[in-house]
Amino acid sequence: MTMIDSRCLMENGGGSGGSCFPCTPEEEKQIVEEFNREAERDLERREFVFCCFFQICACVVIDNFDGYFADNGWWFSKWESYVGRGGVDNLDNGKSLEPQDLDVERPGPIDNSDIIECGSSNEGDELELVRTLLEGRDYVLVPKKVWEKLVQWYKGGPALPRKMISQGVFNKKQFNVEVYPLRLKLIDSRDDSESTIRISKKAYLQELYEKVCSARGVEREKASIWDFFNKQKSSQLAGSKQTLEELHLLMDQEILLELKADGSPSQSGKDSTGNELALVALEPPRSPISIAGGPAMSNGHSSSYSLNLRPGSALNSSFTDMDDGFGVHSSVRRVEKGGLAGLQNMGNTCFMNSALQCLVHTPQLVEYFLQDYSEEINTQNPLGMHGELALAFGDLLRKLWSSGRTAIAPRVFKGKLALFAPQFSGYNQHDSQELLAFLLDGLHEDLNRVKQKPYIEMKDWSGERDEEVADECWRNHKARNDSVIVDVCQGQYKSTLVCPICSKISITYDPFMYLSLPLPSTITRTMTVAVFHGDGSGLPMPCTVSVLKRGNCRDLSQALDSACCLKSGESLLLAEVYDHKIYRLLENPFEPLVSIKDEDHIVAYRFCGKGAGRKKLEIVHRDKCTPDILKCNVGKYFGTPLITYMDEDSPSGADIYLAASRLISPLKRACSSTMAHSGKDDGFLLEANGETSSGCNGQCESMDQSMGNTELEGTDSQEFPFQLFLTDDRYLSCKPIFKDSVIKSGNRIKVIFEWTEKEHKLYDCSNLKDLPEVYHKTGYRTKKTRQEAVSLFSCLEAFLTEEPLGPDDMWYCPSCEEHRQATKKLDLWMLPDILVFHLKRFSYSRYLKNKLDTFVDFPVHNLDLSKYVKKKDGKSYMYELYAISNHYGGLGGGHYTAFAKLIEENRWYSFDDSRVSPVNDADIKTSAAYVLFYQRVKTESKAELGETSQAHAGNKEGHEEGLMMIKILKSLTNLLALDFMAINSHPA
């Protein structure tokens, strides 16, 4: 197809006041697609400039009438529908419609005013956008040339240009659009006036100075800008080689403008390379302890750190990390016990705060990061973050355990997170479990003791003992991955894959960091299905059953088996009927029932024996076209299709007619018996004496198209009492079937049964009509079904249940040498000391997006998983809960909090961003529980298995947590001793 030259359009209507010749929808589509391809080519030259636009129209809702729905009036979606480019699949419950079938009008002018922040009076890239916008839902991104062309065609605006920037520090070749540039609050120290500076986070510090000096009318040489987070002078922003992202400047934070006097202030809070230190000492360094708890680093800086975790004692610390909420003190500050500090919310960062509080209250990680871990930092690992993520996390953990109840602003940590994981940058809500997975993996790679990972070839299972294979797999894993995260958080499960075709078995033993458990639903759904006999032995009948709302087609088939009293050896074939044709066969037993809507029509065909691999004959019904109907190319389809199995590989026309006669025989009218004796209808086995059914032959032949691998051979003039036509998958081709026709086709033969006036007299086709809906909505609103509680054990059992791989996750079978939808079975082989359960409350599919508020009854004490672990090594598999990440609300946002247990107090606390408060044990079990953290309870005798209370280490020296706290106290005592020695050796 020839591309329309857009230059002619510009020549005829390039000016703002000109009028271009109108383009057809197809021409508009071609022009936009060509500009999109050109923009993709320009991406490598970094010349890709975008504009985003969106229009919100009033919803169209018509009350008191069925069949109408609300339309949000999305401009770009309307334009796509108008040009036939897309956006039409969701208008009819997933049924594809041709653009010409939709009465789509040309959209009006573009209006971006609804996504612009109220009061924003600037222009272009300075326009403020509403903070809660989501791409794909509230706006789309298009290349600059596409925007200009759309404005030329439709007018409107305003334009909202946005630049493309690189992602993070590792993905220099990956780009995204900076929809929300960095916005800073500039405070002028001369008059305390406040103004707003908007700039890209990828801009260098020199650009910020130029913009500030231009806005305030000062000379660059006299200007000094300070990081003024929380309105405290944290550090002077100096040096032009750093970007604002690397300086950890946050959205809407304050910066302070000062004018230099005679001398220039020193660069406080900077190391020799200009990087901001995580910890800065108030006084001269008094100990050789670095921010990682080890010897001072090569840059010459060190930090003073002291901590006391003895029961009932206070914590001592001396920091000047202004950006984390600490003030300047001339002496050592006496604070409360550690572990009770909150985290400030810096703009939709509750997801991060929740995950962090759970990790920093993990006893083994507390012990590790309060000790010297500097030697284990791996700066050379290409899969890590050069050790910076581990340093940032360790520094934050120390602050949280040393600040008492002072809330910390994790600004430096969030800045590092944005650098290494751009998906968590910005200020949109994210998932705490996804952040947790990234942190555990990132900390592992930063602390990996293996500097050079050896290459190890994976072996396929060939019948060896499970213990041998599992141990070998774990040794291979440890040869490449050895860190505190592996020691504490990683377990091993057994994965068994079975090919559904050749029954090839593949067994692997894979490590895991957490277990994502599905939530079994207890909500039922009423479904009505029409049951047809596939052998024509009876009339169809409706059948209503109750199934789990989130079940699958296997659950529906089992319910129908019981309701229809299926005999041994009988089976059901489920199909969805749409427009009197088979829309799809529901042959996959694991097809989710959410894919079936209440208004759909489902048919169950009942057969003797199994139908796997057998050839299917599908018969659709169509009235014969008559000359009285004007503009009629083919007759009208009606009724419900019929399906039966054919045992022949290449059935003849006589076989097809015989099968069809059996299927419609139950529909014979009582008065048709006299006609049967006349010889005109003798079981469809005698040759017909009537007229040739040629009313549709000419029209069908004119529609004849390629039949693929379907052929008709050996046709003759012998006819039957009714006429059948062979068609293709789209019902476009139509060829008559004769007695001696030999039909060669695939696994499905589709046939059109043509109904004339004679057939309507002989058969009662009313049984084929009025197909019931899956669920008929009444005028009364039904009471919402309440979700019953499920146990954590039922979630775990659902996780371990055998299930098939998804269509997008096919397994390559080495025996078949093809990708197969194999069945997968998981078994727990080895469990770690810290066991994390992720409850899959959020479900995303092409049919549904939902959050499950199911209450999961999880044990707080004595979680015994012994029966689920296949490896019998004598270890204890009794676990104790110590932290929970909670999510409240729905998909659109919600709020994250955390519950964490202070081991030394044996008491639970609620961490809601900055707010920390004690809670009772009974209050932590809610329907908001999202991620559960358990630790292994090591016991020496059966009598100790029932011991669940956590006491002080001095009272229960044999208890694991007490031993751990003793180790922490010893390490902190060493730190205190170093500080006291340094003080004595450096008198004031």
mmCIF file of N, CA and C in Angstrom, residues 209-245:
data_model
loop_
_atom_site.group_PDB
_atom_site.id
_atom_site.type_symbol
_atom_site.label_atom_id
_atom_site.label_comp_id
_atom_site.label_asym_id
_atom_site.label_seq_id
_atom_site.Cartn_x
_atom_site.Cartn_y
_atom_site.Cartn_z
ATOM 1 N N TYR A 209 22.333 25.993 38.903
ATOM 2 C CA TYR A 209 22.859 27.311 39.274
ATOM 3 C C TYR A 209 22.442 28.369 38.255
ATOM 4 N N GLU A 210 22.541 28.019 36.974
ATOM 5 C CA GLU A 210 22.185 28.996 35.947
ATOM 6 C C GLU A 210 20.706 29.359 36.023
ATOM 7 N N LYS A 211 19.861 28.389 36.283
ATOM 8 C CA LYS A 211 18.431 28.652 36.344
ATOM 9 C C LYS A 211 18.076 29.465 37.574
ATOM 10 N N VAL A 212 18.692 29.159 38.710
ATOM 11 C CA VAL A 212 18.416 29.899 39.942
ATOM 12 C C VAL A 212 18.918 31.329 39.837
ATOM 13 N N CYS A 213 20.124 31.493 39.334
ATOM 14 C CA CYS A 213 20.686 32.840 39.219
ATOM 15 C C CYS A 213 19.872 33.688 38.250
ATOM 16 N N SER A 214 19.394 33.101 37.168
ATOM 17 C CA SER A 214 18.578 33.841 36.212
ATOM 18 C C SER A 214 17.249 34.237 36.830
ATOM 19 N N ALA A 215 16.663 33.331 37.632
ATOM 20 C CA ALA A 215 15.359 33.628 38.234
ATOM 21 C C ALA A 215 15.465 34.687 39.327
ATOM 22 N N ARG A 216 16.569 34.701 40.082
ATOM 23 C CA ARG A 216 16.698 35.631 41.214
ATOM 24 C C ARG A 216 17.565 36.827 40.892
ATOM 25 N N GLY A 217 18.142 36.872 39.691
ATOM 26 C CA GLY A 217 18.918 38.043 39.287
ATOM 27 C C GLY A 217 20.197 38.225 40.066
ATOM 28 N N VAL A 218 20.952 37.159 40.290
ATOM 29 C CA VAL A 218 22.220 37.263 41.016
ATOM 30 C C VAL A 218 23.332 36.736 40.126
ATOM 31 N N GLU A 219 24.551 37.102 40.460
ATOM 32 C CA GLU A 219 25.701 36.649 39.700
ATOM 33 C C GLU A 219 26.082 35.237 40.118
ATOM 34 N N ARG A 220 26.503 34.451 39.135
ATOM 35 C CA ARG A 220 26.835 33.055 39.394
ATOM 36 C C ARG A 220 27.964 32.930 40.401
ATOM 37 N N GLU A 221 28.965 33.820 40.375
ATOM 38 C CA GLU A 221 30.120 33.700 41.258
ATOM 39 C C GLU A 221 29.756 33.952 42.714
ATOM 40 N N LYS A 222 28.672 34.694 42.942
ATOM 41 C CA LYS A 222 28.300 35.017 44.318
ATOM 42 C C LYS A 222 27.245 34.072 44.892
ATOM 43 N N ALA A 223 26.674 33.224 44.061
ATOM 44 C CA ALA A 223 25.572 32.366 44.508
ATOM 45 C C ALA A 223 26.100 31.093 45.159
ATOM 46 N N SER A 224 25.444 30.706 46.210
ATOM 47 C CA SER A 224 25.727 29.457 46.896
ATOM 48 C C SER A 224 24.397 28.782 47.205
ATOM 49 N N ILE A 225 24.217 27.548 46.722
ATOM 50 C CA ILE A 225 22.963 26.831 46.903
ATOM 51 C C ILE A 225 23.181 25.678 47.878
ATOM 52 N N TRP A 226 22.262 25.580 48.831
ATOM 53 C CA TRP A 226 22.356 24.552 49.858
ATOM 54 C C TRP A 226 21.198 23.567 49.719
ATOM 55 N N ASP A 227 21.503 22.325 50.018
ATOM 56 C CA ASP A 227 20.459 21.322 50.183
ATOM 57 C C ASP A 227 19.737 21.656 51.489
ATOM 58 N N PHE A 228 18.478 22.055 51.388
ATOM 59 C CA PHE A 228 17.726 22.588 52.530
ATOM 60 C C PHE A 228 16.564 21.659 52.878
ATOM 61 N N PHE A 229 16.814 20.337 52.817
ATOM 62 C CA PHE A 229 15.764 19.358 53.097
ATOM 63 C C PHE A 229 15.288 19.500 54.539
ATOM 64 N N ASN A 230 13.957 19.471 54.716
ATOM 65 C CA ASN A 230 13.324 19.689 56.018
ATOM 66 C C ASN A 230 13.717 21.041 56.612
ATOM 67 N N LYS A 231 14.080 21.987 55.712
ATOM 68 C CA LYS A 231 14.460 23.352 56.100
ATOM 69 C C LYS A 231 15.622 23.355 57.076
ATOM 70 N N GLN A 232 16.571 22.440 56.835
ATOM 71 C CA GLN A 232 17.815 22.390 57.580
ATOM 72 C C GLN A 232 18.963 22.334 56.583
ATOM 73 N N LYS A 233 20.003 23.111 56.822
ATOM 74 C CA LYS A 233 21.135 23.152 55.919
ATOM 75 C C LYS A 233 21.900 21.835 56.025
ATOM 76 N N SER A 234 21.734 21.011 55.002
ATOM 77 C CA SER A 234 22.354 19.699 55.022
ATOM 78 C C SER A 234 23.752 19.744 54.441
ATOM 79 N N SER A 235 23.871 20.214 53.213
ATOM 80 C CA SER A 235 25.181 20.286 52.570
ATOM 81 C C SER A 235 25.106 21.293 51.439
ATOM 82 N N GLN A 236 26.238 21.905 51.164
ATOM 83 C CA GLN A 236 26.311 22.850 50.063
ATOM 84 C C GLN A 236 26.416 22.090 48.744
ATOM 85 N N LEU A 237 25.653 22.538 47.761
ATOM 86 C CA LEU A 237 25.672 21.910 46.449
ATOM 87 C C LEU A 237 26.779 22.558 45.636
ATOM 88 N N ALA A 238 27.853 21.808 45.454
ATOM 89 C CA ALA A 238 29.009 22.326 44.731
ATOM 90 C C ALA A 238 29.537 21.240 43.812
ATOM 91 N N GLY A 239 30.240 21.668 42.785
ATOM 92 C CA GLY A 239 30.758 20.732 41.799
ATOM 93 C C GLY A 239 29.750 20.558 40.679
ATOM 94 N N SER A 240 30.193 20.645 39.449
ATOM 95 C CA SER A 240 29.274 20.652 38.307
ATOM 96 C C SER A 240 29.185 19.314 37.594
ATOM 97 N N LYS A 241 29.877 18.274 38.083
ATOM 98 C CA LYS A 241 29.896 16.992 37.379
ATOM 99 C C LYS A 241 28.833 16.020 37.866
ATOM 100 N N GLN A 242 28.022 16.450 38.819
ATOM 101 C CA GLN A 242 26.983 15.584 39.347
ATOM 102 C C GLN A 242 25.620 16.036 38.848
ATOM 103 N N THR A 243 24.761 15.069 38.625
ATOM 104 C CA THR A 243 23.381 15.389 38.265
ATOM 105 C C THR A 243 22.569 15.575 39.534
ATOM 106 N N LEU A 244 21.399 16.181 39.379
ATOM 107 C CA LEU A 244 20.527 16.389 40.535
ATOM 108 C C LEU A 244 20.023 15.057 41.079
ATOM 109 N N GLU A 245 19.915 14.065 40.202
ATOM 110 C CA GLU A 245 19.510 12.738 40.654
ATOM 111 C C GLU A 245 20.569 12.138 41.557
#
